[in-house]
CSV table of C-alpha atoms in Angstrom, one decimal:
chain,number,residue,atom,x,y,z
A,1,UNK,CA,-0.4,20.9,23.7
A,2,UNK,CA,1.7,17.8,23.8
A,3,UNK,CA,3.3,18.9,27.1
A,4,UNK,CA,-0.2,19.3,28.7
A,5,UNK,CA,-1.0,15.7,27.9
A,6,UNK,CA,2.4,14.3,28.8
A,7,UNK,CA,2.1,15.9,32.3
A,8,UNK,CA,-0.9,13.7,33.0
A,9,UNK,CA,0.2,10.5,34.8
A,10,UNK,CA,-2.7,8.4,33.6
A,11,UNK,CA,-2.8,9.4,30.1
A,12,UNK,CA,-4.4,6.8,27.7
A,13,UNK,CA,-1.3,5.2,25.9
A,14,UNK,CA,-3.4,5.2,22.6
A,15,UNK,CA,-4.1,8.8,22.8
A,16,UNK,CA,-0.6,9.5,23.8
A,17,UNK,CA,0.7,7.7,20.7
A,18,UNK,CA,-1.7,9.8,18.6
A,19,UNK,CA,-0.3,13.1,19.9
A,20,UNK,CA,3.2,12.1,19.2
A,21,UNK,CA,2.3,11.2,15.7
A,22,UNK,CA,0.4,14.5,15.3
A,23,UNK,CA,3.4,16.3,16.5
A,24,UNK,CA,5.4,14.3,13.7
A,25,UNK,CA,3.0,15.4,11.1
A,26,UNK,CA,3.6,19.1,12.3
A,27,UNK,CA,7.2,18.7,11.6
A,28,UNK,CA,6.9,16.7,8.3
A,29,UNK,CA,6.7,19.8,6.2
A,30,UNK,CA,10.5,20.3,6.9
A,31,UNK,CA,12.9,19.3,4.2
A,32,UNK,CA,13.8,15.6,4.3
A,33,UNK,CA,16.6,13.6,2.6
A,34,UNK,CA,15.8,10.0,2.1
A,35,UNK,CA,18.5,7.4,3.0
A,36,UNK,CA,17.5,4.9,0.3
A,37,UNK,CA,20.5,5.7,-1.8
A,38,UNK,CA,18.1,6.0,-4.9
A,39,UNK,CA,18.3,8.8,-7.4
A,40,UNK,CA,15.4,11.3,-7.8
A,41,UNK,CA,14.6,9.6,-11.2
A,42,UNK,CA,14.6,6.1,-9.7
A,43,UNK,CA,12.3,7.4,-6.9
A,44,UNK,CA,9.9,8.8,-9.5
A,45,UNK,CA,9.9,5.5,-11.6
A,46,UNK,CA,9.1,3.6,-8.3
A,47,UNK,CA,6.1,5.8,-7.6
A,48,UNK,CA,4.9,5.5,-11.2
A,49,UNK,CA,5.2,1.6,-10.8
A,50,UNK,CA,2.9,1.9,-7.8
A,51,UNK,CA,0.5,4.1,-9.6
A,52,UNK,CA,0.3,1.7,-12.5
A,53,UNK,CA,0.0,-1.5,-10.4
A,54,UNK,CA,-2.4,-0.2,-7.8
A,55,UNK,CA,-4.8,2.4,-9.2
A,56,UNK,CA,-6.1,0.8,-12.4
A,57,UNK,CA,-7.0,-2.5,-10.9
A,58,UNK,CA,-8.7,-1.1,-7.8
A,59,UNK,CA,-10.3,1.5,-9.9
A,60,UNK,CA,-11.8,-1.3,-12.4
A,61,UNK,CA,-12.9,-3.6,-9.5
A,62,UNK,CA,-14.7,-0.8,-7.6
A,63,UNK,CA,-16.1,0.8,-10.7
A,64,UNK,CA,-17.8,-2.6,-11.4
A,65,UNK,CA,-19.0,-2.7,-7.9
A,66,UNK,CA,-20.6,0.7,-8.1
A,67,UNK,CA,-22.3,-0.3,-11.4
A,68,UNK,CA,-23.6,-3.4,-9.6
A,69,UNK,CA,-25.2,-1.3,-6.8
A,70,UNK,CA,-26.6,1.6,-8.9
A,71,UNK,CA,-28.0,-0.4,-12.0
A,72,UNK,CA,-31.3,-0.8,-10.2
A,73,UNK,CA,-32.8,2.3,-11.8
A,74,UNK,CA,-31.7,1.2,-15.2
A,75,UNK,CA,-33.4,-2.3,-14.6
A,76,UNK,CA,-36.5,-0.6,-13.3
A,77,UNK,CA,-37.3,1.2,-16.4
A,78,UNK,CA,-36.2,-1.9,-18.6
A,79,UNK,CA,-39.3,-3.8,-17.2
A,80,UNK,CA,-38.3,-5.0,-13.7
A,81,UNK,CA,-40.9,-2.6,-12.2
A,82,UNK,CA,-43.8,-4.4,-13.9
A,83,UNK,CA,-42.4,-7.9,-13.6
A,84,UNK,CA,-41.8,-7.7,-9.7
A,85,UNK,CA,-44.7,-5.4,-9.0
A,86,UNK,CA,-42.5,-2.5,-7.7
A,87,UNK,CA,-45.0,0.1,-8.3
A,88,UNK,CA,-47.1,-1.2,-5.3
A,89,UNK,CA,-46.5,0.9,-2.3
A,90,UNK,CA,-42.8,1.6,-1.3
A,91,UNK,CA,-41.4,-1.6,-2.7
A,92,UNK,CA,-38.8,0.1,-4.8
A,93,UNK,CA,-37.9,2.3,-2.0
A,94,UNK,CA,-37.4,-0.7,0.2
A,95,UNK,CA,-35.1,-2.3,-2.4
A,96,UNK,CA,-33.0,0.8,-2.4
A,97,UNK,CA,-32.8,1.2,1.3
A,98,UNK,CA,-32.2,-2.3,2.5
A,99,UNK,CA,-28.9,-2.4,0.7
A,100,UNK,CA,-27.7,0.6,2.6
A,101,UNK,CA,-28.8,-0.8,6.0
A,102,UNK,CA,-26.5,-3.8,5.5
A,103,UNK,CA,-23.8,-1.8,3.9
A,104,UNK,CA,-23.5,0.5,7.0
A,105,UNK,CA,-23.5,-2.3,9.5
A,106,UNK,CA,-20.6,-4.2,7.8
A,107,UNK,CA,-18.3,-1.4,7.0
A,108,UNK,CA,-16.0,-1.5,10.2
A,109,UNK,CA,-15.9,-5.3,10.4
A,110,UNK,CA,-14.9,-5.6,6.9
A,111,UNK,CA,-11.9,-3.4,7.2
A,112,UNK,CA,-10.9,-5.3,10.4
A,113,UNK,CA,-10.9,-8.5,8.3
A,114,UNK,CA,-8.9,-6.8,5.5
A,115,UNK,CA,-5.9,-5.8,7.8
A,116,UNK,CA,-5.8,-9.5,8.9
A,117,UNK,CA,-6.2,-11.5,5.7
A,118,UNK,CA,-4.6,-9.1,3.2
A,119,UNK,CA,-6.0,-6.7,0.6
A,120,UNK,CA,-5.7,-9.1,-2.4
A,121,UNK,CA,-7.5,-12.0,-0.6
A,122,UNK,CA,-10.4,-9.9,0.9
A,123,UNK,CA,-11.1,-7.5,-1.9
A,124,UNK,CA,-11.2,-10.4,-4.4
A,125,UNK,CA,-13.4,-12.5,-2.2
A,126,UNK,CA,-15.8,-9.6,-1.9
A,127,UNK,CA,-15.9,-8.9,-5.6
A,128,UNK,CA,-16.5,-12.6,-6.6
A,129,UNK,CA,-19.3,-12.7,-3.8
A,130,UNK,CA,-21.3,-9.7,-5.0
A,131,UNK,CA,-20.8,-10.6,-8.6
A,132,UNK,CA,-22.4,-14.1,-7.9
A,133,UNK,CA,-25.4,-12.4,-5.9
A,134,UNK,CA,-25.9,-10.1,-8.8
A,135,UNK,CA,-26.2,-13.1,-11.2
A,136,UNK,CA,-28.9,-14.6,-8.8
A,137,UNK,CA,-30.8,-11.2,-9.0
A,138,UNK,CA,-31.2,-11.8,-12.8
A,139,UNK,CA,-33.3,-15.0,-11.9
A,140,UNK,CA,-35.6,-13.5,-9.2
A,141,UNK,CA,-39.3,-13.7,-9.8
A,142,UNK,CA,-40.6,-12.0,-6.5
A,143,UNK,CA,-39.7,-8.6,-5.1
A,144,UNK,CA,-39.1,-10.2,-1.7
A,145,UNK,CA,-36.4,-12.4,-3.1
A,146,UNK,CA,-34.9,-9.2,-4.8
A,147,UNK,CA,-34.8,-7.5,-1.4
A,148,UNK,CA,-32.9,-10.4,0.1
A,149,UNK,CA,-30.4,-10.3,-2.7
A,150,UNK,CA,-30.0,-6.5,-2.1
A,151,UNK,CA,-29.3,-7.0,1.5
A,152,UNK,CA,-26.6,-9.6,0.6
A,153,UNK,CA,-25.2,-7.3,-2.0
A,154,UNK,CA,-24.9,-4.6,0.8
A,155,UNK,CA,-23.2,-6.9,3.1
A,156,UNK,CA,-20.4,-8.0,0.5
A,157,UNK,CA,-20.1,-4.5,-1.0
A,158,UNK,CA,-19.8,-2.8,2.4
A,159,UNK,CA,-16.0,-3.3,2.7
A,160,UNK,CA,-15.1,-2.6,-0.9
A,161,UNK,CA,-14.7,1.2,-1.2
A,162,UNK,CA,-13.3,1.7,2.4
A,163,UNK,CA,-11.0,-1.2,1.7
A,164,UNK,CA,-9.7,0.4,-1.5
A,165,UNK,CA,-9.4,3.7,-0.1
A,166,UNK,CA,-7.6,2.4,3.1
A,167,UNK,CA,-5.1,0.6,0.8
A,168,UNK,CA,-4.5,3.6,-1.5
A,169,UNK,CA,-3.9,6.1,1.4
A,170,UNK,CA,-1.3,3.7,3.0
A,171,UNK,CA,0.9,4.0,-0.2
A,172,UNK,CA,1.0,7.7,-0.6
A,173,UNK,CA,2.0,10.9,1.2
A,174,UNK,CA,-0.7,13.3,2.3
A,175,UNK,CA,-0.7,15.6,-0.7
A,176,UNK,CA,-0.4,12.9,-3.2
A,177,UNK,CA,-3.5,11.2,-2.1
A,178,UNK,CA,-6.0,13.7,-3.6
A,179,UNK,CA,-5.2,13.1,-7.3
A,180,UNK,CA,-4.7,9.6,-6.8
A,181,UNK,CA,-8.2,9.0,-5.2
A,182,UNK,CA,-9.6,11.2,-8.1
A,183,UNK,CA,-7.9,9.1,-10.7
A,184,UNK,CA,-9.2,6.0,-8.8
A,185,UNK,CA,-12.8,7.5,-8.9
A,186,UNK,CA,-12.7,8.6,-12.5
A,187,UNK,CA,-12.9,5.1,-13.8
A,188,UNK,CA,-15.9,4.5,-11.7
A,189,UNK,CA,-17.5,7.7,-13.0
A,190,UNK,CA,-17.0,6.7,-16.7
A,191,UNK,CA,-18.0,3.1,-16.2
A,192,UNK,CA,-21.2,4.3,-14.4
A,193,UNK,CA,-22.0,6.7,-17.3
A,194,UNK,CA,-21.4,4.0,-20.0
A,195,UNK,CA,-23.3,1.4,-17.9
A,196,UNK,CA,-26.4,3.2,-19.0
A,197,UNK,CA,-25.5,2.6,-22.6
A,198,UNK,CA,-24.3,-1.0,-21.8
A,199,UNK,CA,-27.7,-1.6,-20.0
A,200,UNK,CA,-29.5,-0.4,-23.1
A,201,UNK,CA,-27.6,-3.1,-25.2
A,202,UNK,CA,-28.4,-5.8,-22.7
A,203,UNK,CA,-32.1,-5.0,-22.8
A,204,UNK,CA,-32.0,-6.0,-26.4
A,205,UNK,CA,-31.6,-9.6,-25.1
A,206,UNK,CA,-35.2,-9.4,-24.0
A,207,UNK,CA,-36.8,-12.8,-24.7
A,208,UNK,CA,-33.6,-14.8,-24.7
A,209,UNK,CA,-33.9,-17.9,-22.4
A,210,UNK,CA,-37.4,-16.6,-21.6
A,211,UNK,CA,-35.8,-13.7,-19.5
A,212,UNK,CA,-36.8,-10.1,-19.6
A,213,UNK,CA,-34.1,-7.4,-20.6
A,214,UNK,CA,-33.5,-6.3,-17.0
A,215,UNK,CA,-32.7,-9.8,-15.9
A,216,UNK,CA,-29.8,-9.8,-18.5
A,217,UNK,CA,-28.5,-6.4,-17.1
A,218,UNK,CA,-27.8,-8.3,-13.7
A,219,UNK,CA,-26.6,-11.6,-15.2
A,220,UNK,CA,-24.1,-10.2,-17.7
A,221,UNK,CA,-22.8,-7.5,-15.4
A,222,UNK,CA,-22.6,-10.1,-12.6
A,223,UNK,CA,-20.5,-12.5,-14.7
A,224,UNK,CA,-18.1,-9.6,-15.7
A,225,UNK,CA,-17.7,-8.8,-12.0
A,226,UNK,CA,-16.8,-12.4,-11.1
A,227,UNK,CA,-14.1,-12.6,-13.8
A,228,UNK,CA,-12.6,-9.1,-13.2
A,229,UNK,CA,-12.4,-9.5,-9.4
A,230,UNK,CA,-11.1,-13.1,-9.6
A,231,UNK,CA,-8.4,-11.7,-11.8
A,232,UNK,CA,-7.7,-8.9,-9.4
A,233,UNK,CA,-6.4,-11.4,-6.9
A,234,UNK,CA,-3.2,-11.8,-9.0
A,235,UNK,CA,-2.7,-7.9,-9.4
A,236,UNK,CA,-3.8,-6.2,-6.3
A,237,UNK,CA,-0.8,-5.5,-4.0
A,238,UNK,CA,-0.8,-5.5,-0.2
A,239,UNK,CA,0.4,-2.9,2.2
A,240,UNK,CA,3.9,-1.4,1.5
A,241,UNK,CA,5.5,-3.5,4.4
A,242,UNK,CA,4.2,-6.7,2.5
A,243,UNK,CA,5.2,-5.8,-0.9
A,244,UNK,CA,8.0,-8.1,-1.3
A,245,UNK,CA,6.6,-9.8,-4.4
A,246,UNK,CA,6.3,-6.3,-6.1
A,247,UNK,CA,9.1,-4.2,-4.9
A,248,UNK,CA,13.0,-4.8,-4.6
A,249,UNK,CA,14.2,-4.5,-0.8
A,250,UNK,CA,15.6,-1.0,-1.5
A,251,UNK,CA,12.4,0.1,-3.4
A,252,UNK,CA,10.3,-1.0,-0.5
A,253,UNK,CA,12.6,0.7,2.1
A,254,UNK,CA,12.1,3.9,0.1
A,255,UNK,CA,8.3,3.7,0.2
A,256,UNK,CA,8.3,3.0,3.8
A,257,UNK,CA,10.8,5.8,4.7
A,258,UNK,CA,8.9,8.5,2.6
A,259,UNK,CA,5.6,7.6,4.3
A,260,UNK,CA,7.2,7.6,7.8
A,261,UNK,CA,8.9,10.9,7.0
A,262,UNK,CA,5.5,12.3,5.9
A,263,UNK,CA,3.1,11.0,8.7
A,264,UNK,CA,5.1,8.3,10.6
A,265,UNK,CA,2.5,5.4,10.1
A,266,UNK,CA,3.9,3.2,7.4
A,267,UNK,CA,4.0,0.0,9.5
A,268,UNK,CA,0.6,-1.8,10.3
A,269,UNK,CA,-0.6,-2.5,13.7
A,270,UNK,CA,-3.1,-4.9,15.1
A,271,UNK,CA,-6.7,-3.7,14.9
A,272,UNK,CA,-8.6,-5.0,18.0
A,273,UNK,CA,-12.0,-4.2,19.3
A,274,UNK,CA,-10.6,-2.0,22.0
A,275,UNK,CA,-8.6,0.0,19.5
A,276,UNK,CA,-11.6,0.4,17.3
A,277,UNK,CA,-13.7,1.7,20.3
A,278,UNK,CA,-10.9,4.1,21.1
A,279,UNK,CA,-10.9,5.6,17.6
A,280,UNK,CA,-14.6,5.9,17.5
A,281,UNK,CA,-14.4,8.5,20.3
A,282,UNK,CA,-12.9,11.0,17.8
A,283,UNK,CA,-15.6,13.4,16.9
A,284,UNK,CA,-13.8,14.4,13.6
A,285,UNK,CA,-14.7,11.0,12.1
A,286,UNK,CA,-18.3,11.8,12.3
A,287,UNK,CA,-17.7,15.3,10.7
A,288,UNK,CA,-16.1,13.6,7.6
A,289,UNK,CA,-19.0,10.9,7.7
A,290,UNK,CA,-21.6,13.7,7.6
A,291,UNK,CA,-19.7,15.6,4.8
A,292,UNK,CA,-19.6,12.4,2.8
A,293,UNK,CA,-23.3,11.9,3.4
A,294,UNK,CA,-23.9,15.2,1.9
A,295,UNK,CA,-22.1,14.2,-1.1
A,296,UNK,CA,-23.4,10.6,-1.7
A,297,UNK,CA,-27.1,11.6,-1.2
A,298,UNK,CA,-27.4,13.5,-4.5
A,299,UNK,CA,-25.2,11.0,-6.1
A,300,UNK,CA,-27.3,8.1,-5.2
A,301,UNK,CA,-30.4,10.1,-6.1
A,302,UNK,CA,-29.2,10.7,-9.6
A,303,UNK,CA,-28.0,7.0,-10.0
A,304,UNK,CA,-31.4,5.5,-8.9
A,305,UNK,CA,-33.7,8.1,-10.1
A,306,UNK,CA,-32.4,10.0,-13.1
A,307,UNK,CA,-33.4,7.4,-15.7
A,308,UNK,CA,-37.0,7.6,-14.2
A,309,UNK,CA,-36.9,11.4,-14.4
A,310,UNK,CA,-35.8,11.4,-17.9
A,311,UNK,CA,-38.4,8.8,-19.1
A,312,UNK,CA,-41.6,9.8,-16.9
A,313,UNK,CA,-40.7,13.4,-16.2
A,314,UNK,CA,-39.2,14.6,-19.5
A,315,UNK,CA,-41.0,12.3,-21.9
A,316,UNK,CA,-38.1,10.4,-23.3
A,317,UNK,CA,-38.4,6.7,-24.2
A,318,UNK,CA,-36.7,4.0,-22.1
A,319,UNK,CA,-33.9,3.7,-24.6
A,320,UNK,CA,-33.4,7.5,-24.8
A,321,UNK,CA,-33.6,7.8,-20.9
A,322,UNK,CA,-30.8,5.1,-20.6
A,323,UNK,CA,-28.7,6.8,-23.3
A,324,UNK,CA,-29.0,10.3,-21.9
A,325,UNK,CA,-27.9,9.1,-18.5
A,326,UNK,CA,-24.2,8.9,-19.7
A,327,UNK,CA,-23.1,12.2,-20.9
A,328,UNK,CA,-23.2,14.0,-17.4
A,329,UNK,CA,-20.8,11.4,-16.0
A,330,UNK,CA,-18.4,12.0,-18.8
A,331,UNK,CA,-18.4,15.7,-17.9
A,332,UNK,CA,-17.8,14.8,-14.2
A,333,UNK,CA,-14.7,12.8,-15.0
A,334,UNK,CA,-12.9,15.9,-16.3
A,335,UNK,CA,-14.0,18.0,-13.3
A,336,UNK,CA,-13.0,15.4,-10.9
A,337,UNK,CA,-9.5,15.1,-12.3
A,338,UNK,CA,-9.0,18.8,-12.5
A,339,UNK,CA,-10.2,19.4,-9.0
A,340,UNK,CA,-8.2,16.5,-7.6
A,341,UNK,CA,-5.0,18.0,-9.1
A,342,UNK,CA,-5.8,21.5,-7.7
A,343,UNK,CA,-6.4,20.2,-4.3
A,344,UNK,CA,-3.0,18.6,-4.0
A,345,UNK,CA,-1.1,21.4,-5.7
A,346,UNK,CA,-2.5,24.1,-3.4
A,347,UNK,CA,-3.1,22.0,-0.3
A,348,UNK,CA,-6.7,22.8,-0.1
A,349,UNK,CA,-9.6,20.5,0.7
A,350,UNK,CA,-12.6,21.9,2.5
A,351,UNK,CA,-13.2,25.1,0.5
A,352,UNK,CA,-12.9,23.1,-2.8
A,353,UNK,CA,-15.5,20.4,-1.5
A,354,UNK,CA,-17.8,23.3,-0.4
A,355,UNK,CA,-17.8,25.0,-3.8
A,356,UNK,CA,-18.6,21.6,-5.5
A,357,UNK,CA,-21.5,20.8,-3.1
A,358,UNK,CA,-23.0,24.4,-3.6
A,359,UNK,CA,-23.0,23.8,-7.4
A,360,UNK,CA,-24.4,20.3,-7.0
A,361,UNK,CA,-27.3,21.7,-4.9
A,362,UNK,CA,-28.0,24.3,-7.7
A,363,UNK,CA,-27.9,21.6,-10.4
A,364,UNK,CA,-30.4,19.5,-8.5
A,365,UNK,CA,-32.8,22.6,-8.1
A,366,UNK,CA,-32.5,23.2,-11.8
A,367,UNK,CA,-33.3,19.6,-12.7
A,368,UNK,CA,-36.3,19.6,-10.5
A,369,UNK,CA,-37.8,23.0,-11.2
A,370,UNK,CA,-36.7,24.3,-14.6
A,371,UNK,CA,-39.6,24.5,-17.1
A,372,UNK,CA,-37.8,23.1,-20.3
A,373,UNK,CA,-36.4,19.8,-20.8
A,374,UNK,CA,-33.1,21.4,-22.0
A,375,UNK,CA,-32.7,23.4,-18.9
A,376,UNK,CA,-33.5,20.3,-16.7
A,377,UNK,CA,-31.1,18.2,-18.4
A,378,UNK,CA,-28.4,20.9,-18.2
A,379,UNK,CA,-29.1,20.8,-14.4
A,380,UNK,CA,-28.0,17.1,-14.4
A,381,UNK,CA,-24.5,18.3,-15.8
A,382,UNK,CA,-24.2,20.7,-13.0
A,383,UNK,CA,-25.4,18.2,-10.3
A,384,UNK,CA,-23.5,15.1,-11.5
A,385,UNK,CA,-20.5,17.0,-13.0
A,386,UNK,CA,-19.6,18.9,-9.8
A,387,UNK,CA,-20.7,16.2,-7.3
A,388,UNK,CA,-18.4,13.3,-8.2
A,389,UNK,CA,-15.3,15.2,-7.0
A,390,UNK,CA,-16.8,15.6,-3.6
A,391,UNK,CA,-16.4,11.8,-2.6
A,392,UNK,CA,-12.6,11.5,-3.5
A,393,UNK,CA,-12.2,15.1,-2.0
A,394,UNK,CA,-13.8,14.1,1.3
A,395,UNK,CA,-11.9,10.8,1.4
A,396,UNK,CA,-8.6,12.7,0.9
A,397,UNK,CA,-9.6,15.3,3.5
A,398,UNK,CA,-10.0,12.8,6.1
A,399,UNK,CA,-6.9,10.7,5.1
A,400,UNK,CA,-4.8,13.8,5.3
A,401,UNK,CA,-5.8,14.2,9.0
A,402,UNK,CA,-5.3,10.6,10.0
A,403,UNK,CA,-2.2,8.9,11.4
A,404,UNK,CA,-2.0,5.1,12.4
A,405,UNK,CA,-3.0,2.2,10.4
A,406,UNK,CA,-5.7,1.2,12.9
A,407,UNK,CA,-7.3,4.6,12.7
A,408,UNK,CA,-7.2,4.8,9.0
A,409,UNK,CA,-9.0,1.5,8.7
A,410,UNK,CA,-11.7,2.8,11.2
A,411,UNK,CA,-11.8,6.3,9.7
A,412,UNK,CA,-12.4,5.2,6.0
A,413,UNK,CA,-15.1,2.6,7.2
A,414,UNK,CA,-16.9,5.3,9.4
A,415,UNK,CA,-16.7,7.7,6.5
A,416,UNK,CA,-18.3,5.3,4.2
A,417,UNK,CA,-21.0,4.7,6.8
A,418,UNK,CA,-21.9,8.3,6.3
A,419,UNK,CA,-22.1,7.7,2.7
A,420,UNK,CA,-24.5,4.8,3.2
A,421,UNK,CA,-26.7,7.0,5.3
A,422,UNK,CA,-26.8,9.2,2.3
A,423,UNK,CA,-28.1,6.3,0.2
A,424,UNK,CA,-30.8,5.6,2.8
A,425,UNK,CA,-32.0,9.3,2.8
A,426,UNK,CA,-32.1,9.3,-1.0
A,427,UNK,CA,-34.0,6.1,-0.9
A,428,UNK,CA,-36.5,7.3,1.5
A,429,UNK,CA,-36.8,11.1,0.5
A,430,UNK,CA,-37.2,10.3,-3.3
A,431,UNK,CA,-40.7,8.8,-2.8
A,432,UNK,CA,-42.2,6.4,-5.5
A,433,UNK,CA,-45.5,8.3,-5.2
A,434,UNK,CA,-43.9,11.5,-6.1
A,435,UNK,CA,-42.3,10.2,-9.2
A,436,UNK,CA,-41.1,11.7,-11.6
A,437,UNK,CA,-40.8,15.2,-9.8
A,438,UNK,CA,-39.5,13.9,-6.4
A,439,UNK,CA,-40.0,17.4,-4.8
A,440,UNK,CA,-39.4,16.0,-1.2
A,441,UNK,CA,-36.1,14.4,-2.1
A,442,UNK,CA,-34.8,17.5,-4.0
A,443,UNK,CA,-35.6,19.7,-1.1
């Protein structure tokens, strides 16, 4: 295939470079001896140091951002619906959807900025920004103001997950990425689960400073976001070629060498508008985006509407609905970790994702159509439990098939755009006037 392209005199140099790098990947499975002079034990220690320095802080920062965007359902059942008149027409649907419109539009521009200003600078700035907006949401008195805040939240959160994914995949070999992304994702799963319990505690502040309980959910969680993401500036490491403050020269050389041996793209390149347009011509980017859309749609549906289903559909109190939202996420953490390990060990992505998506669909149907509350609640364990792996699974799937820094930046952002489309579909299909059954959304 490479010879066919090379015979063409006017071959696009960007396309020719990708072909050469794909050929490099085809040869990467061959045995490779590193020239770093480090012992195998020293090499393992360096990888562990990278794991400890990179994954916990990124996982913590992202998990907080995920809570910030998905706590709307918890706030709704805590009194926000009545205070802001969200039961009128499609106001709640608009609040859900407007976030994702902004989120989709700013994915790629955000990753372009990250590659220029550095991961620590950009990710910390985004985190402090959306934390500040969340604090403002706690003081809103009109649903229109809340819609504006949700749009601003979408703009500032747009680059966070693609930025974290982009950075993580630049540090590891192809079949090390799956379990790392799963470990990164697990913290967000657990945090989201316990966010329901934390939200219940915060609603007990109802009446303090004349604010309702839902306001305190936004204010306190916003303050935590600002503090954690500001602290992240001191901990987040940049790309391997810029890790001089973290790694010794021989350690840095080892990381760069092993990535180049695996896929040949350890060094960054300039991300220009022309380069972005070139990468957007690759149909495979939209395959991964569609796959992520199929994974995030039920995830956002559960996040935004499960508390409502538990309260209005199964007859639990507001407090019980918030507390019962947590256990499925804990189960999901174990499933995600196990599946991430299996995917890396056996070098399999697509079939594993397909099985998880099929079980997720089954869980949603059980949640919607089972007769007893016990069976419906069991459906949430199937749905949420097997859904969560799909997101890091798809991200690892596309990362394994990408070479070049610029394409990695575009591919992660494009993939997340598909995830944002899933959020829009969830917001539109789960109609307020069909609460709490949401039959259209389930189908």
